[in-house]
mmCIF file of C-alpha atoms and ligand atoms in Angstrom:
data_model
loop_
_atom_site.group_PDB
_atom_site.id
_atom_site.type_symbol
_atom_site.label_atom_id
_atom_site.label_comp_id
_atom_site.label_asym_id
_atom_site.label_seq_id
_atom_site.Cartn_x
_atom_site.Cartn_y
_atom_site.Cartn_z
ATOM 1 C CA UNK A 1 283.972 88.983 -72.976
ATOM 2 C CA UNK A 2 286.875 91.415 -73.341
ATOM 3 C CA UNK A 3 290.230 90.234 -71.997
ATOM 4 C CA UNK A 4 293.068 92.579 -71.104
ATOM 5 C CA UNK A 5 296.199 90.439 -71.433
ATOM 6 C CA UNK A 6 299.550 91.770 -70.238
ATOM 7 C CA UNK A 7 302.766 90.321 -71.670
ATOM 8 C CA UNK A 8 300.921 88.687 -74.572
ATOM 9 C CA UNK A 9 303.968 88.996 -76.848
ATOM 10 C CA UNK A 10 306.112 86.785 -74.609
ATOM 11 C CA UNK A 11 306.389 83.016 -74.541
ATOM 12 C CA UNK A 12 303.371 81.926 -72.472
ATOM 13 C CA UNK A 13 301.339 85.061 -73.230
ATOM 14 C CA UNK A 14 301.509 84.535 -77.010
ATOM 15 C CA UNK A 15 300.596 80.858 -76.643
ATOM 16 C CA UNK A 16 297.654 81.978 -74.489
ATOM 17 C CA UNK A 17 296.482 84.534 -77.094
ATOM 18 C CA UNK A 18 296.546 81.822 -79.799
ATOM 19 C CA UNK A 19 294.796 79.343 -77.515
ATOM 20 C CA UNK A 20 292.067 81.783 -76.433
ATOM 21 C CA UNK A 21 291.194 83.174 -79.875
ATOM 22 C CA UNK A 22 290.836 79.623 -81.182
ATOM 23 C CA UNK A 23 288.876 78.294 -78.210
ATOM 24 C CA UNK A 24 286.705 81.388 -77.598
ATOM 25 C CA UNK A 25 286.330 83.108 -81.002
ATOM 26 C CA UNK A 26 283.465 85.269 -79.692
ATOM 27 C CA UNK A 27 285.760 86.998 -77.148
ATOM 28 C CA UNK A 28 288.189 89.832 -77.831
ATOM 29 C CA UNK A 29 291.710 90.307 -76.545
ATOM 30 C CA UNK A 30 293.699 93.472 -75.967
ATOM 31 C CA UNK A 31 297.366 92.589 -75.652
ATOM 32 C CA UNK A 32 299.251 95.205 -73.604
ATOM 33 C CA UNK A 33 302.997 94.605 -73.849
ATOM 34 C CA UNK A 34 306.081 96.791 -73.554
ATOM 35 C CA UNK A 35 308.013 94.638 -76.058
ATOM 36 C CA UNK A 36 311.139 94.155 -73.957
ATOM 37 C CA UNK A 37 313.862 91.850 -75.301
ATOM 38 C CA UNK A 38 311.451 88.951 -74.530
ATOM 39 C CA UNK A 39 308.410 90.403 -76.311
ATOM 40 C CA UNK A 40 308.130 89.560 -79.976
ATOM 41 C CA UNK A 41 305.223 90.473 -82.259
ATOM 42 C CA UNK A 42 306.399 87.795 -84.677
ATOM 43 C CA UNK A 43 304.877 85.322 -82.191
ATOM 44 C CA UNK A 44 301.455 86.794 -83.060
ATOM 45 C CA UNK A 45 301.790 87.264 -86.819
ATOM 46 C CA UNK A 46 298.923 84.919 -87.646
ATOM 47 C CA UNK A 47 296.414 86.735 -85.386
ATOM 48 C CA UNK A 48 297.351 90.365 -86.090
ATOM 49 C CA UNK A 49 294.528 90.793 -88.627
ATOM 50 C CA UNK A 50 291.941 89.048 -86.436
ATOM 51 C CA UNK A 51 289.259 91.693 -85.662
ATOM 52 C CA UNK A 52 288.995 90.261 -82.132
ATOM 53 C CA UNK A 53 292.652 91.009 -81.403
ATOM 54 C CA UNK A 54 294.270 94.387 -80.622
ATOM 55 C CA UNK A 55 297.830 95.217 -79.615
ATOM 56 C CA UNK A 56 298.932 98.229 -77.577
ATOM 57 C CA UNK A 57 302.598 98.794 -76.816
ATOM 58 C CA UNK A 58 302.801 100.000 -73.220
ATOM 59 C CA UNK A 59 304.496 99.595 -69.874
ATOM 60 C CA UNK A 60 302.607 98.105 -66.920
ATOM 61 C CA UNK A 61 304.561 100.534 -64.693
ATOM 62 C CA UNK A 62 302.886 103.515 -66.442
ATOM 63 C CA UNK A 63 299.595 104.168 -64.573
ATOM 64 C CA UNK A 64 298.084 106.482 -67.200
ATOM 65 C CA UNK A 65 298.785 104.180 -70.128
ATOM 66 C CA UNK A 66 297.417 101.202 -68.192
ATOM 67 C CA UNK A 67 294.310 103.118 -67.097
ATOM 68 C CA UNK A 68 293.524 104.206 -70.663
ATOM 69 C CA UNK A 69 294.087 100.786 -72.174
ATOM 70 C CA UNK A 70 292.145 98.821 -69.543
ATOM 71 C CA UNK A 71 288.963 100.875 -70.080
ATOM 72 C CA UNK A 72 286.042 98.541 -70.929
ATOM 73 C CA UNK A 73 287.847 95.295 -70.080
ATOM 74 C CA UNK A 74 286.011 92.507 -68.250
ATOM 75 C CA UNK A 75 288.929 90.302 -67.272
ATOM 76 C CA UNK A 76 292.648 90.939 -66.729
ATOM 77 C CA UNK A 77 295.091 88.080 -67.324
ATOM 78 C CA UNK A 78 298.477 89.254 -66.085
ATOM 79 C CA UNK A 79 301.526 87.531 -67.641
ATOM 80 C CA UNK A 80 303.869 90.525 -68.056
ATOM 81 C CA UNK A 81 307.043 90.131 -66.022
ATOM 82 C CA UNK A 82 310.769 89.903 -66.149
ATOM 83 C CA UNK A 83 310.928 86.113 -66.138
ATOM 84 C CA UNK A 84 314.520 84.846 -66.310
ATOM 85 C CA UNK A 85 316.249 83.868 -63.035
ATOM 86 C CA UNK A 86 319.796 84.395 -64.409
ATOM 87 C CA UNK A 87 318.965 87.927 -65.576
ATOM 88 C CA UNK A 88 317.505 88.682 -62.125
ATOM 89 C CA UNK A 89 320.898 87.836 -60.632
ATOM 90 C CA UNK A 90 322.552 90.298 -63.053
ATOM 91 C CA UNK A 91 319.978 93.126 -62.527
ATOM 92 C CA UNK A 92 317.560 92.615 -59.586
ATOM 93 C CA UNK A 93 316.083 96.128 -59.496
ATOM 94 C CA UNK A 94 314.418 95.773 -62.904
ATOM 95 C CA UNK A 95 312.613 92.708 -61.535
ATOM 96 C CA UNK A 96 311.309 94.620 -58.503
ATOM 97 C CA UNK A 97 310.155 97.456 -60.758
ATOM 98 C CA UNK A 98 308.313 95.360 -63.335
ATOM 99 C CA UNK A 99 307.078 92.459 -61.234
ATOM 100 C CA UNK A 100 306.115 94.276 -58.029
ATOM 101 C CA UNK A 101 305.442 97.903 -59.014
ATOM 102 C CA UNK A 102 303.929 96.939 -62.360
ATOM 103 C CA UNK A 103 301.537 94.519 -60.684
ATOM 104 C CA UNK A 104 300.495 97.240 -58.195
ATOM 105 C CA UNK A 105 299.722 99.625 -61.075
ATOM 106 C CA UNK A 106 297.546 96.980 -62.748
ATOM 107 C CA UNK A 107 295.722 96.174 -59.492
ATOM 108 C CA UNK A 108 294.871 99.859 -58.938
ATOM 109 C CA UNK A 109 293.554 100.190 -62.461
ATOM 110 C CA UNK A 110 291.558 96.950 -62.191
ATOM 111 C CA UNK A 111 289.892 98.317 -59.034
ATOM 112 C CA UNK A 112 289.031 101.627 -60.718
ATOM 113 C CA UNK A 113 287.591 99.855 -63.751
ATOM 114 C CA UNK A 114 285.710 97.336 -61.570
ATOM 115 C CA UNK A 115 286.891 94.348 -63.641
ATOM 116 C CA UNK A 116 285.093 91.051 -63.068
ATOM 117 C CA UNK A 117 288.331 89.144 -62.579
ATOM 118 C CA UNK A 118 292.041 89.793 -62.153
ATOM 119 C CA UNK A 119 293.980 86.593 -62.823
ATOM 120 C CA UNK A 120 297.626 86.709 -61.809
ATOM 121 C CA UNK A 121 300.095 84.299 -63.416
ATOM 122 C CA UNK A 122 302.752 83.266 -60.948
ATOM 123 C CA UNK A 123 305.354 80.595 -60.427
ATOM 124 C CA UNK A 124 306.177 77.597 -58.240
ATOM 125 C CA UNK A 125 309.562 79.275 -57.567
ATOM 126 C CA UNK A 126 307.955 81.390 -54.812
ATOM 127 C CA UNK A 127 308.007 78.278 -52.596
ATOM 128 C CA UNK A 128 311.791 77.869 -52.728
ATOM 129 C CA UNK A 129 313.400 74.451 -53.097
ATOM 130 C CA UNK A 130 312.637 70.854 -52.136
ATOM 131 C CA UNK A 131 315.281 68.233 -51.256
ATOM 132 C CA UNK A 132 316.365 65.691 -53.872
ATOM 133 C CA UNK A 133 315.127 62.090 -53.519
ATOM 134 C CA UNK A 134 312.094 63.020 -51.442
ATOM 135 C CA UNK A 135 308.356 62.649 -51.978
ATOM 136 C CA UNK A 136 307.759 66.270 -50.887
ATOM 137 C CA UNK A 137 305.769 68.487 -53.254
ATOM 138 C CA UNK A 138 304.617 72.102 -53.270
ATOM 139 C CA UNK A 139 300.922 72.527 -52.426
ATOM 140 C CA UNK A 140 298.599 75.511 -52.035
ATOM 141 C CA UNK A 141 299.568 75.473 -48.314
ATOM 142 C CA UNK A 142 303.361 75.559 -48.742
ATOM 143 C CA UNK A 143 304.960 78.615 -47.116
ATOM 144 C CA UNK A 144 306.714 81.116 -49.390
ATOM 145 C CA UNK A 145 310.528 80.879 -49.350
ATOM 146 C CA UNK A 146 311.901 82.444 -52.551
ATOM 147 C CA UNK A 147 315.664 82.431 -53.166
ATOM 148 C CA UNK A 148 316.329 84.437 -56.327
ATOM 149 C CA UNK A 149 315.538 88.106 -56.980
ATOM 150 C CA UNK A 150 313.124 86.824 -59.659
ATOM 151 C CA UNK A 151 311.190 84.528 -57.326
ATOM 152 C CA UNK A 152 311.254 87.087 -54.501
ATOM 153 C CA UNK A 153 309.733 89.690 -56.835
ATOM 154 C CA UNK A 154 307.056 87.214 -57.970
ATOM 155 C CA UNK A 155 306.332 86.389 -54.301
ATOM 156 C CA UNK A 156 305.911 90.119 -53.640
ATOM 157 C CA UNK A 157 303.449 90.384 -56.526
ATOM 158 C CA UNK A 158 301.424 87.393 -55.240
ATOM 159 C CA UNK A 159 301.144 88.998 -51.787
ATOM 160 C CA UNK A 160 299.975 92.265 -53.342
ATOM 161 C CA UNK A 161 297.312 90.501 -55.405
ATOM 162 C CA UNK A 162 295.975 88.724 -52.284
ATOM 163 C CA UNK A 163 296.080 91.997 -50.331
ATOM 164 C CA UNK A 164 293.817 93.640 -52.951
ATOM 165 C CA UNK A 165 291.313 90.805 -52.447
ATOM 166 C CA UNK A 166 291.446 90.985 -48.644
ATOM 167 C CA UNK A 167 291.482 94.784 -48.415
ATOM 168 C CA UNK A 168 289.404 96.002 -51.347
ATOM 169 C CA UNK A 169 287.481 92.913 -52.433
ATOM 170 C CA UNK A 170 289.068 92.888 -55.931
ATOM 171 C CA UNK A 171 287.905 89.602 -57.513
ATOM 172 C CA UNK A 172 291.244 87.865 -58.006
ATOM 173 C CA UNK A 173 292.575 84.385 -58.716
ATOM 174 C CA UNK A 174 296.221 83.303 -58.777
ATOM 175 C CA UNK A 175 297.958 80.359 -60.409
ATOM 176 C CA UNK A 176 301.479 79.205 -59.520
ATOM 177 C CA UNK A 177 302.780 77.117 -62.373
ATOM 178 C CA UNK A 178 305.904 75.029 -62.891
ATOM 179 C CA UNK A 179 308.410 75.240 -65.798
ATOM 180 C CA UNK A 180 306.664 75.647 -69.150
ATOM 181 C CA UNK A 181 308.140 74.648 -72.501
ATOM 182 C CA UNK A 182 306.907 74.635 -76.118
ATOM 183 C CA UNK A 183 306.663 76.921 -79.188
ATOM 184 C CA UNK A 184 307.981 80.515 -78.945
ATOM 185 C CA UNK A 185 310.063 79.693 -75.840
ATOM 186 C CA UNK A 186 312.826 82.296 -75.610
ATOM 187 C CA UNK A 187 316.226 80.591 -76.134
ATOM 188 C CA UNK A 188 317.756 81.830 -72.874
ATOM 189 C CA UNK A 189 315.822 79.118 -70.975
ATOM 190 C CA UNK A 190 317.160 75.564 -70.785
ATOM 191 C CA UNK A 191 315.036 73.679 -73.367
ATOM 192 C CA UNK A 192 315.071 76.190 -76.253
ATOM 193 C CA UNK A 193 318.732 77.010 -75.529
ATOM 194 C CA UNK A 194 319.634 73.320 -75.697
ATOM 195 C CA UNK A 195 317.628 72.665 -78.870
ATOM 196 C CA UNK A 196 318.844 75.735 -80.772
ATOM 197 C CA UNK A 197 322.480 75.297 -79.671
ATOM 198 C CA UNK A 198 322.365 71.725 -81.006
ATOM 199 C CA UNK A 199 320.795 72.913 -84.256
ATOM 200 C CA UNK A 200 323.732 75.366 -84.533
ATOM 201 C CA UNK A 201 326.265 72.602 -83.825
ATOM 202 C CA UNK A 202 327.098 74.027 -80.372
ATOM 203 C CA UNK A 203 327.176 72.397 -76.930
ATOM 204 C CA UNK A 204 324.466 72.510 -74.260
ATOM 205 C CA UNK A 205 325.565 74.328 -71.067
ATOM 206 C CA UNK A 206 324.502 72.365 -67.974
ATOM 207 C CA UNK A 207 324.792 74.188 -64.643
ATOM 208 C CA UNK A 208 326.729 72.617 -61.760
ATOM 209 C CA UNK A 209 326.321 68.851 -61.379
ATOM 210 C CA UNK A 210 323.176 68.824 -63.559
ATOM 211 C CA UNK A 211 321.261 67.042 -60.817
ATOM 212 C CA UNK A 212 318.653 69.772 -60.436
ATOM 213 C CA UNK A 213 315.019 68.842 -60.900
ATOM 214 C CA UNK A 214 312.239 70.899 -62.475
ATOM 215 C CA UNK A 215 308.556 70.097 -63.027
ATOM 216 C CA UNK A 216 308.046 70.493 -66.785
ATOM 217 C CA UNK A 217 304.674 71.396 -68.326
ATOM 218 C CA UNK A 218 303.796 71.783 -72.009
ATOM 219 C CA UNK A 219 302.660 75.389 -72.486
ATOM 220 C CA UNK A 220 299.268 74.559 -74.040
ATOM 221 C CA UNK A 221 298.393 72.516 -70.948
ATOM 222 C CA UNK A 222 299.114 75.652 -68.903
ATOM 223 C CA UNK A 223 296.829 77.739 -71.139
ATOM 224 C CA UNK A 224 294.013 75.211 -70.643
ATOM 225 C CA UNK A 225 294.504 75.369 -66.869
ATOM 226 C CA UNK A 226 294.146 79.175 -66.947
ATOM 227 C CA UNK A 227 290.948 78.751 -68.994
ATOM 228 C CA UNK A 228 289.563 76.365 -66.311
ATOM 229 C CA UNK A 229 290.392 78.879 -63.566
ATOM 230 C CA UNK A 230 288.801 81.776 -65.457
ATOM 231 C CA UNK A 231 285.617 79.835 -66.134
ATOM 232 C CA UNK A 232 285.242 77.751 -62.959
ATOM 233 C CA UNK A 233 287.785 78.999 -60.411
ATOM 234 C CA UNK A 234 286.778 80.370 -57.041
ATOM 235 C CA UNK A 235 287.353 84.084 -56.421
ATOM 236 C CA UNK A 236 290.188 84.722 -53.964
ATOM 237 C CA UNK A 237 291.731 81.296 -54.510
ATOM 238 C CA UNK A 238 295.203 80.140 -55.567
ATOM 239 C CA UNK A 239 295.705 77.101 -57.837
ATOM 240 C CA UNK A 240 298.939 75.172 -58.373
ATOM 241 C CA UNK A 241 299.665 73.837 -61.876
ATOM 242 C CA UNK A 242 302.325 71.248 -62.725
ATOM 243 C CA UNK A 243 303.051 68.498 -65.199
ATOM 244 C CA UNK A 244 305.395 65.766 -64.008
ATOM 245 C CA UNK A 245 304.705 62.422 -62.328
ATOM 246 C CA UNK A 246 308.376 61.592 -61.691
ATOM 247 C CA UNK A 247 311.604 63.483 -61.062
ATOM 248 C CA UNK A 248 313.995 63.768 -64.020
ATOM 249 C CA UNK A 249 317.259 65.678 -63.382
ATOM 250 C CA UNK A 250 318.242 68.386 -65.870
ATOM 251 C CA UNK A 251 321.118 66.357 -67.299
ATOM 252 C CA UNK A 252 318.787 63.417 -67.990
ATOM 253 C CA UNK A 253 316.331 65.684 -69.806
ATOM 254 C CA UNK A 254 319.207 67.106 -71.816
ATOM 255 C CA UNK A 255 320.146 63.517 -72.745
ATOM 256 C CA UNK A 256 316.566 62.948 -73.936
ATOM 257 C CA UNK A 257 316.924 66.033 -76.161
ATOM 258 C CA UNK A 258 320.284 64.741 -77.458
ATOM 259 C CA UNK A 259 318.762 61.371 -78.343
ATOM 260 C CA UNK A 260 315.741 62.926 -80.072
ATOM 261 C CA UNK A 261 318.125 65.133 -82.089
ATOM 262 C CA UNK A 262 320.575 62.352 -82.971
ATOM 263 C CA UNK A 263 323.463 63.718 -80.850
ATOM 264 C CA UNK A 264 325.637 62.119 -78.181
ATOM 265 C CA UNK A 265 326.800 63.147 -74.724
ATOM 266 C CA UNK A 266 329.901 64.906 -76.051
ATOM 267 C CA UNK A 267 327.493 67.801 -76.742
ATOM 268 C CA UNK A 268 327.067 68.411 -72.988
ATOM 269 C CA UNK A 269 329.246 71.083 -71.396
ATOM 270 C CA UNK A 270 329.167 71.410 -67.614
ATOM 271 C CA UNK A 271 329.460 75.105 -66.717
ATOM 272 C CA UNK A 272 329.560 77.144 -63.507
ATOM 273 C CA UNK A 273 326.476 76.825 -61.336
ATOM 274 C CA UNK A 274 323.738 79.424 -60.840
ATOM 275 C CA UNK A 275 324.124 81.173 -57.441
ATOM 276 C CA UNK A 276 321.311 80.174 -55.066
ATOM 277 C CA UNK A 277 320.239 77.443 -57.508
ATOM 278 C CA UNK A 278 317.043 75.735 -56.243
ATOM 279 C CA UNK A 279 317.668 71.980 -56.088
ATOM 280 C CA UNK A 280 314.253 70.564 -56.825
ATOM 281 C CA UNK A 281 310.713 71.655 -57.742
ATOM 282 C CA UNK A 282 307.689 69.339 -57.737
ATOM 283 C CA UNK A 283 304.102 70.516 -57.893
ATOM 284 C CA UNK A 284 301.099 68.736 -56.422
ATOM 285 C CA UNK A 285 298.375 69.714 -58.893
ATOM 286 C CA UNK A 286 295.687 67.524 -57.319
ATOM 287 C CA UNK A 287 293.542 70.466 -56.169
ATOM 288 C CA UNK A 288 292.977 71.938 -59.640
ATOM 289 C CA UNK A 289 292.370 68.383 -60.888
ATOM 290 C CA UNK A 290 289.818 67.632 -58.161
ATOM 291 C CA UNK A 291 288.018 70.975 -58.201
ATOM 292 C CA UNK A 292 288.197 72.078 -61.836
ATOM 293 C CA UNK A 293 288.834 68.801 -63.687
ATOM 294 C CA UNK A 294 292.161 69.917 -65.223
ATOM 295 C CA UNK A 295 295.064 67.586 -65.945
ATOM 296 C CA UNK A 296 298.080 67.779 -68.275
ATOM 297 C CA UNK A 297 297.703 65.994 -71.612
ATOM 298 C CA UNK A 298 301.332 65.962 -72.846
ATOM 299 C CA UNK A 299 303.992 63.726 -71.314
ATOM 300 C CA UNK A 300 307.566 65.008 -71.223
ATOM 301 C CA UNK A 301 308.419 62.718 -74.170
ATOM 302 C CA UNK A 302 305.499 63.758 -76.390
ATOM 303 C CA UNK A 303 305.911 67.438 -75.442
ATOM 304 C CA UNK A 304 309.651 67.398 -76.128
ATOM 305 C CA UNK A 305 309.179 65.764 -79.523
ATOM 306 C CA UNK A 306 306.618 68.435 -80.519
ATOM 307 C CA UNK A 307 308.846 71.217 -79.228
ATOM 308 C CA UNK A 308 311.949 70.012 -81.074
ATOM 309 C CA UNK A 309 309.918 69.740 -84.270
ATOM 310 C CA UNK A 310 308.641 73.312 -83.793
ATOM 311 C CA UNK A 311 312.188 74.674 -83.445
ATOM 312 C CA UNK A 312 313.363 72.632 -86.431
ATOM 313 C CA UNK A 313 310.635 74.102 -88.641
ATOM 314 C CA UNK A 314 310.864 77.670 -87.278
ATOM 315 C CA UNK A 315 314.566 78.290 -87.759
ATOM 316 C CA UNK A 316 314.127 81.884 -88.959
ATOM 317 C CA UNK A 317 312.220 82.740 -85.738
ATOM 318 C CA UNK A 318 314.939 81.607 -83.334
ATOM 319 C CA UNK A 319 317.813 82.736 -85.561
ATOM 320 C CA UNK A 320 316.454 86.297 -85.464
ATOM 321 C CA UNK A 321 315.869 86.087 -81.697
ATOM 322 C CA UNK A 322 319.416 84.816 -81.131
ATOM 323 C CA UNK A 323 321.042 87.674 -83.045
ATOM 324 C CA UNK A 324 321.778 91.203 -81.773
ATOM 325 C CA UNK A 325 321.449 91.926 -78.036
ATOM 326 C CA UNK A 326 321.077 88.203 -77.241
ATOM 327 C CA UNK A 327 324.767 87.710 -78.105
ATOM 328 C CA UNK A 328 325.856 90.210 -75.422
ATOM 329 C CA UNK A 329 323.717 88.494 -72.786
ATOM 330 C CA UNK A 330 325.083 85.053 -73.750
ATOM 331 C CA UNK A 331 328.673 86.285 -73.396
ATOM 332 C CA UNK A 332 328.014 87.801 -69.975
ATOM 333 C CA UNK A 333 326.204 84.703 -68.696
ATOM 334 C CA UNK A 334 328.385 81.908 -70.079
ATOM 335 C CA UNK A 335 331.840 83.253 -70.860
ATOM 336 C CA UNK A 336 332.888 84.792 -67.524
HETATM 337 P P1 NAD B 401 308.583 86.078 -71.127
HETATM 338 O O1 NAD B 401 309.798 86.682 -70.534
HETATM 339 O O2 NAD B 401 308.708 85.186 -72.302
HETATM 340 O O3 NAD B 401 307.566 87.233 -71.559
HETATM 341 C C1 NAD B 401 307.319 88.339 -70.750
HETATM 342 C C2 NAD B 401 306.486 89.346 -71.566
HETATM 343 O O4 NAD B 401 306.180 90.450 -70.704
HETATM 344 C C3 NAD B 401 307.231 89.905 -72.778
HETATM 345 O O5 NAD B 401 306.368 89.952 -73.884
HETATM 346 C C4 NAD B 401 307.619 91.306 -72.334
HETATM 347 O O6 NAD B 401 307.736 92.227 -73.407
HETATM 348 C C5 NAD B 401 306.465 91.665 -71.401
HETATM 349 N N1 NAD B 401 306.837 92.688 -70.427
HETATM 350 C C6 NAD B 401 307.943 92.696 -69.623
HETATM 351 N N2 NAD B 401 307.967 93.824 -68.898
HETATM 352 C C7 NAD B 401 306.847 94.536 -69.228
HETATM 353 C C8 NAD B 401 306.307 95.767 -68.807
HETATM 354 N N3 NAD B 401 306.934 96.550 -67.910
HETATM 355 N N4 NAD B 401 305.130 96.196 -69.338
HETATM 356 C C9 NAD B 401 304.494 95.437 -70.269
HETATM 357 N N5 NAD B 401 304.969 94.257 -70.718
HETATM 358 C C10 NAD B 401 306.132 93.810 -70.203
HETATM 359 O O7 NAD B 401 307.842 85.372 -69.925
HETATM 360 P P2 NAD B 401 307.044 83.985 -69.898
HETATM 361 O O8 NAD B 401 307.997 82.879 -69.737
HETATM 362 O O9 NAD B 401 306.064 83.980 -71.016
HETATM 363 O O10 NAD B 401 306.277 84.145 -68.508
HETATM 364 C C11 NAD B 401 305.016 84.811 -68.450
HETATM 365 C C12 NAD B 401 304.541 84.843 -67.015
HETATM 366 O O11 NAD B 401 304.434 83.513 -66.508
HETATM 367 C C13 NAD B 401 305.489 85.558 -66.050
HETATM 368 O O12 NAD B 401 304.715 86.274 -65.123
HETATM 369 C C14 NAD B 401 306.255 84.444 -65.363
HETATM 370 O O13 NAD B 401 306.661 84.839 -64.065
HETATM 371 C C15 NAD B 401 305.187 83.365 -65.307
HETATM 372 N N6 NAD B 401 305.673 81.973 -65.297
HETATM 373 C C16 NAD B 401 306.531 81.539 -66.268
HETATM 374 C C17 NAD B 401 306.910 80.199 -66.300
HETATM 375 C C18 NAD B 401 307.838 79.670 -67.358
HETATM 376 O O14 NAD B 401 308.234 78.510 -67.272
HETATM 377 N N7 NAD B 401 308.183 80.436 -68.387
HETATM 378 C C19 NAD B 401 306.421 79.322 -65.327
HETATM 379 C C20 NAD B 401 305.562 79.815 -64.340
HETATM 380 C C21 NAD B 401 305.169 81.143 -64.347
HETATM 381 O O1 DAU B 402 309.505 77.043 -62.186
HETATM 382 C C1 DAU B 402 308.917 78.024 -62.989
HETATM 383 C C2 DAU B 402 309.979 78.944 -63.550
HETATM 384 O O2 DAU B 402 310.642 78.215 -64.588
HETATM 385 C C3 DAU B 402 309.438 80.257 -64.099
HETATM 386 O O3 DAU B 402 308.850 80.992 -63.057
HETATM 387 C C4 DAU B 402 310.553 81.083 -64.753
HETATM 388 O O4 DAU B 402 310.013 82.244 -65.342
HETATM 389 C C5 DAU B 402 311.210 80.234 -65.828
HETATM 390 O O5 DAU B 402 312.299 80.932 -66.384
HETATM 391 C C6 DAU B 402 311.688 78.903 -65.250
HETATM 392 O O6 DAU B 402 312.792 79.109 -64.319
HETATM 393 P P1 DAU B 402 314.041 78.118 -64.243
HETATM 394 O O7 DAU B 402 315.172 78.847 -63.667
HETATM 395 O O8 DAU B 402 313.647 76.830 -63.619
HETATM 396 O O9 DAU B 402 314.236 77.833 -65.837
HETATM 397 P P2 DAU B 402 315.567 77.787 -66.726
HETATM 398 O O10 DAU B 402 315.161 77.273 -68.060
HETATM 399 O O11 DAU B 402 316.354 79.042 -66.640
HETATM 400 O O12 DAU B 402 316.421 76.644 -65.985
HETATM 401 C C7 DAU B 402 315.891 75.335 -65.862
HETATM 402 C C8 DAU B 402 316.920 74.481 -65.143
HETATM 403 O O13 DAU B 402 318.033 74.295 -66.010
HETATM 404 C C9 DAU B 402 317.476 75.121 -63.886
HETATM 405 O O14 DAU B 402 317.768 74.090 -62.947
HETATM 406 C C10 DAU B 402 318.773 75.777 -64.356
HETATM 407 C C11 DAU B 402 319.240 74.837 -65.456
HETATM 408 N N1 DAU B 402 319.986 75.461 -66.576
HETATM 409 C C12 DAU B 402 319.470 76.577 -67.159
HETATM 410 C C13 DAU B 402 320.128 77.179 -68.210
HETATM 411 C C14 DAU B 402 319.587 78.434 -68.854
HETATM 412 C C15 DAU B 402 321.154 74.877 -67.036
HETATM 413 O O15 DAU B 402 321.605 73.829 -66.511
HETATM 414 N N2 DAU B 402 321.795 75.464 -68.091
HETATM 415 C C16 DAU B 402 321.345 76.606 -68.676
HETATM 416 O O16 DAU B 402 322.012 77.111 -69.621
#
């Protein structure tokens, strides 16, 4: 099978490429990635000589480049996106362009090439926010209610993908996943920012009161869920993927990181809140468990320990990522 993977040089995409080549060595992968600030070929160093792996630098908003590259592909796995909520607040139009228009370009090309499957990677953020201290969870039937330009653009892309199934019969599946963490996580997101700041002797910025709740999932568990959907998922269907069995507020997770890294609470710095900050996410992943047999294998404690160890042993990776343009973004986001 030949997979056309978009955004394979990003955090989840590169973990997926590693996962797939190991698990399905007979398959081949074409990684189509623009290499924005978040795309990093260093993430794929150990597979670049694998004869089953090819990289093409290209933009999903460029119909001709996409059409040429997708030729001969059986399955599209679409990760490419602008993915950071805070950046979407600074520059929403880029998110509409990449996440909505780019997805439309891919869908058109997938139709023309008659691919066997178009799998769209989406997020639990499309459902909006849940109240704190409640048992409510997002399910496959929850209505869309996005709050940030990022989640609104992802919601738009989900609707387009479903429209191509309903209108043209394109064989699609969608997964809406919760917060991933693990190796190659870009240090603008909470966990890698916290870990690398502590390794640099800096403080961890916690937004607002810190009592926001996310549903954390170790990235390899996400990759395995996508594999289950590609091999056993029902065409036209949406699957929710999540990892937590209990709510843990951001500040409590940060304290776990502090303990694992031998630091105390003086390393926490409360900073201004994110506008439109969603209070709580919680994903009911019982449908994918029941129908496809998937469940997460890492707990938050085991996953965090592995992740911290990865960042400790891959200092040159994150030091390079945190130099250059990253510094300007950090200033804009945290020092105003
Ligand atoms: P990321 O920001 O780390 O990587 C995005 C990748 O897409 C980068 O390699 C980038 O170069 C590429 N890209 C961006 N614009 C492009 C374009 N126009 N053409 C081609 N490539 C382009 O993102 P991530 O965290 O790995 O997320 C991957 C996908 O998973 C996204 O669709 C995101 O919405 C979704 N998602 C992420 C999470 C999470 O916790 N990170 C959770 C649920 C869903
Ligand atoms: O829920 C899935 C989503 O998870 C994905 O769709 C997004 O692509 C991904 O970026 C992530 O979004 P979040 O906004 O939840 O992740 P982030 O790591 O930016 O923030 C996690 C929580 O931590 C959130 O409540 C905001 C808070 N936070 C974040 C940063 C960067 C802080 O308190 N301090 C920070 O410095």
